[in-house]
PDB file of C-alpha atoms in Angstrom:
ATOM      1  CA  MET D 143      29.379 -20.850  -0.112  1.00 54.00           C
ATOM      2  CA  ASP D 144      26.071 -20.643   1.724  1.00 61.00           C
ATOM      3  CA  THR D 145      25.038 -17.102   2.772  1.00 62.00           C
ATOM      4  CA  ARG D 146      24.548 -18.302   6.353  1.00 57.00           C
ATOM      5  CA  GLU D 147      28.250 -19.140   6.508  1.00 61.00           C
ATOM      6  CA  ARG D 148      29.097 -15.517   5.720  1.00 65.00           C
ATOM      7  CA  TYR D 149      27.269 -14.279   8.824  1.00 57.00           C
ATOM      8  CA  PRO D 150      28.327 -16.312  11.859  1.00 68.00           C
ATOM      9  CA  ASP D 151      26.715 -13.710  14.128  1.00 77.00           C
ATOM     10  CA  ARG D 152      23.098 -14.702  14.900  1.00 78.00           C
ATOM     11  CA  GLN D 153      21.950 -11.086  15.264  1.00 81.00           C
ATOM     12  CA  GLU D 154      23.412 -10.151  11.885  1.00 78.00           C
ATOM     13  CA  GLU D 155      21.669 -13.139  10.333  1.00 78.00           C
ATOM     14  CA  LEU D 156      18.300 -12.077  11.781  1.00 83.00           C
ATOM     15  CA  LEU D 157      18.806  -8.527  10.501  1.00 83.00           C
ATOM     16  CA  LEU D 158      19.553  -9.921   7.040  1.00 80.00           C
ATOM     17  CA  ILE D 159      16.368 -12.007   7.108  1.00 82.00           C
ATOM     18  CA  GLY D 160      14.342  -9.005   8.300  1.00 82.00           C
ATOM     19  CA  ASP D 161      15.707  -6.828   5.503  1.00 81.00           C
ATOM     20  CA  ALA D 162      14.835  -9.484   2.930  1.00 79.00           C
ATOM     21  CA  LEU D 163      11.263  -9.748   4.230  1.00 78.00           C
ATOM     22  CA  GLN D 164      10.819  -5.991   4.420  1.00 75.00           C
ATOM     23  CA  GLY D 165      12.034  -5.647   0.845  1.00 69.00           C
ATOM     24  CA  ARG D 166       9.022  -7.670  -0.314  1.00 70.00           C
ATOM     25  CA  MET D 167       6.432  -5.490   1.466  1.00 71.00           C
ATOM     26  CA  TRP D 168       4.426  -3.002  -0.538  1.00 71.00           C
ATOM     27  CA  THR D 169       3.521   0.129   1.415  1.00 77.00           C
ATOM     28  CA  MET D 170       2.966   2.571  -1.445  1.00 84.00           C
ATOM     29  CA  LEU D 171       1.845   1.619  -4.948  1.00 86.00           C
ATOM     30  CA  PRO D 172       1.145   3.591  -8.136  1.00 91.00           C
ATOM     31  CA  GLY D 173      -2.446   3.535  -9.340  1.00 92.00           C
ATOM     32  CA  ILE D 174      -4.864   4.908 -11.928  1.00 94.00           C
ATOM     33  CA  VAL D 175      -8.336   6.234 -11.042  1.00 95.00           C
ATOM     34  CA  VAL D 176     -11.086   4.155 -12.633  1.00 95.00           C
ATOM     35  CA  LYS D 177     -14.027   5.894 -10.949  1.00 95.00           C
ATOM     36  CA  TYR D 178     -14.283   8.795  -8.476  1.00 94.00           C
ATOM     37  CA  PHE D 179     -17.419   9.445  -6.425  1.00 92.00           C
ATOM     38  CA  ILE D 180     -18.715  10.763  -3.079  1.00 90.00           C
ATOM     39  CA  GLN D 181     -20.197   8.179  -0.702  1.00 88.00           C
ATOM     40  CA  ASP D 182     -21.671   9.289   2.660  1.00 88.00           C
ATOM     41  CA  ASN D 183     -19.850  12.668   2.412  1.00 86.00           C
ATOM     42  CA  THR D 184     -16.525  10.865   1.907  1.00 86.00           C
ATOM     43  CA  PRO D 185     -14.574  11.114  -1.362  1.00 90.00           C
ATOM     44  CA  VAL D 186     -13.950   7.591  -2.644  1.00 91.00           C
ATOM     45  CA  ALA D 187     -12.224   6.152  -5.718  1.00 93.00           C
ATOM     46  CA  SER D 188     -11.981   2.805  -7.443  1.00 93.00           C
ATOM     47  CA  VAL D 189      -8.327   2.354  -8.392  1.00 93.00           C
ATOM     48  CA  LYS D 190      -6.518   0.060 -10.819  1.00 94.00           C
ATOM     49  CA  LEU D 191      -2.966  -0.650  -9.696  1.00 91.00           C
ATOM     50  CA  ALA D 192      -0.362   0.444 -12.250  1.00 91.00           C
ATOM     51  CA  ILE D 193       1.879  -2.556 -11.610  1.00 88.00           C
ATOM     52  CA  LYS D 194       1.498  -6.167 -12.573  1.00 88.00           C
ATOM     53  CA  GLY D 195       1.436  -9.185 -10.294  1.00 84.00           C
ATOM     54  CA  TYR D 196       3.055 -12.462 -11.200  1.00 83.00           C
ATOM     55  CA  ASP D 197       2.751 -16.172 -10.589  1.00 85.00           C
ATOM     56  CA  ILE D 198       5.697 -18.542 -10.573  1.00 83.00           C
ATOM     57  CA  ILE D 199       5.157 -21.647 -12.677  1.00 87.00           C
ATOM     58  CA  ASP D 200       6.620 -25.058 -11.777  1.00 88.00           C
ATOM     59  CA  ASP D 201       9.533 -24.583 -14.190  1.00 90.00           C
ATOM     60  CA  GLY D 202      10.515 -21.347 -12.373  1.00 83.00           C
ATOM     61  CA  SER D 203       9.320 -18.890 -15.017  1.00 89.00           C
ATOM     62  CA  LYS D 204       6.946 -16.033 -14.189  1.00 88.00           C
ATOM     63  CA  THR D 205       3.609 -15.202 -15.781  1.00 91.00           C
ATOM     64  CA  PHE D 206       2.479 -11.601 -15.298  1.00 91.00           C
ATOM     65  CA  HIS D 207      -1.147 -10.545 -14.823  1.00 90.00           C
ATOM     66  CA  ASP D 208      -3.162  -7.454 -13.890  1.00 90.00           C
ATOM     67  CA  LEU D 209      -3.948  -7.024 -10.210  1.00 88.00           C
ATOM     68  CA  PRO D 210      -7.621  -6.591  -9.247  1.00 90.00           C
ATOM     69  CA  ILE D 211      -9.228  -3.142  -9.048  1.00 92.00           C
ATOM     70  CA  LEU D 212      -9.374  -1.752  -5.501  1.00 90.00           C
ATOM     71  CA  PRO D 213     -12.948  -0.532  -4.903  1.00 90.00           C
ATOM     72  CA  HIS D 214     -13.939   2.145  -2.367  1.00 87.00           C
ATOM     73  CA  CYS D 215     -10.490   3.592  -1.571  1.00 88.00           C
ATOM     74  CA  PRO D 216     -10.891   6.706   0.600  1.00 87.00           C
ATOM     75  CA  VAL D 217      -9.342   9.805  -0.973  1.00 89.00           C
ATOM     76  CA  MET D 218      -7.359  12.057   1.373  1.00 87.00           C
ATOM     77  CA  PHE D 219      -6.859  15.721   0.488  1.00 87.00           C
ATOM     78  CA  PRO D 220      -4.228  17.942   2.167  1.00 88.00           C
ATOM     79  CA  ARG D 221      -5.598  19.627   5.287  1.00 88.00           C
ATOM     80  CA  GLY D 222      -4.501  21.408   8.398  1.00 91.00           C
ATOM     81  CA  GLY D 223      -5.524  24.225  10.729  1.00 92.00           C
ATOM     82  CA  GLY D 224      -9.206  23.679   9.992  1.00 90.00           C
ATOM     83  CA  TYR D 225      -8.735  24.137   6.242  1.00 93.00           C
ATOM     84  CA  SER D 226      -8.434  21.683   3.382  1.00 88.00           C
ATOM     85  CA  ILE D 227      -7.399  21.854  -0.255  1.00 90.00           C
ATOM     86  CA  THR D 228      -9.524  19.899  -2.701  1.00 87.00           C
ATOM     87  CA  PHE D 229      -9.143  19.545  -6.440  1.00 87.00           C
ATOM     88  CA  PRO D 230     -11.057  17.727  -9.175  1.00 89.00           C
ATOM     89  CA  ILE D 231     -10.183  14.096  -9.854  1.00 91.00           C
ATOM     90  CA  LYS D 232     -11.021  12.455 -13.175  1.00 92.00           C
ATOM     91  CA  SER D 233     -10.888   8.882 -14.409  1.00 93.00           C
ATOM     92  CA  GLY D 234      -7.468   8.016 -15.798  1.00 94.00           C
ATOM     93  CA  GLU D 235      -5.480  10.237 -13.412  1.00 93.00           C
ATOM     94  CA  LYS D 236      -2.426   8.784 -11.708  1.00 93.00           C
ATOM     95  CA  LEU D 237      -2.124   8.591  -7.943  1.00 90.00           C
ATOM     96  CA  ARG D 238      -0.360   6.831  -5.078  1.00 89.00           C
ATOM     97  CA  ILE D 239      -2.006   4.193  -2.907  1.00 87.00           C
ATOM     98  CA  THR D 240      -0.656   4.102   0.643  1.00 85.00           C
ATOM     99  CA  GLU D 241      -1.468   1.263   2.985  1.00 78.00           C
ATOM    100  CA  GLN D 242      -2.613   1.764   6.548  1.00 69.00           C
ATOM    101  CA  ILE D 243      -2.685  -0.717   9.380  1.00 63.00           C
ATOM    102  CA  ARG D 244      -5.929   0.620  10.804  1.00 58.00           C
ATOM    103  CA  TYR D 245      -8.907   2.413   9.385  1.00 55.00           C
ATOM    104  CA  GLN D 246      -8.601   6.184   9.883  1.00 54.00           C
ATOM    105  CA  LYS D 247     -11.804   6.565  11.951  1.00 55.00           C
ATOM    106  CA  ASP D 248     -10.749   3.779  14.346  1.00 48.00           C
ATOM    107  CA  THR D 249      -7.424   5.524  14.914  1.00 44.00           C
ATOM    108  CA  ALA D 250      -9.195   8.803  15.692  1.00 43.00           C
ATOM    109  CA  CYS D 251     -11.352   7.046  18.304  1.00 40.00           C
ATOM    110  CA  VAL D 252      -8.320   5.501  19.991  1.00 41.00           C
ATOM    111  CA  ASN D 253      -6.491   8.849  20.226  1.00 39.00           C
ATOM    112  CA  ARG D 254      -9.501  10.832  21.456  1.00 38.00           C
ATOM    113  CA  ARG D 255      -9.153  12.468  24.877  1.00 40.00           C
ATOM    114  CA  ARG D 256     -12.004  12.311  27.370  1.00 37.00           C
TER     115      ARG D 256
END
């Protein structure tokens, strides 16, 4: 039986498709610090993703490979009330990469009151 026959309701079918697409999105990934440095007073790291990517070959099998290193990832430390907490970061430490739609400085400009 085809899965479309199980969901005669068009809205339910669209929700099913949306859930399937959303399940393939990566919004937070594990990573390992390759290099940590300060650039223009901003803490920055080069990060190697701790997961593998894959390609599907014509016969349907998968070949796994390392994903490229992400250079110049801004590092965000906890802050609030005019204070921030910083701590040393060394090569080889584990971290989480979160994806943003917009660059942080652009968002601050949009939300600024005049």
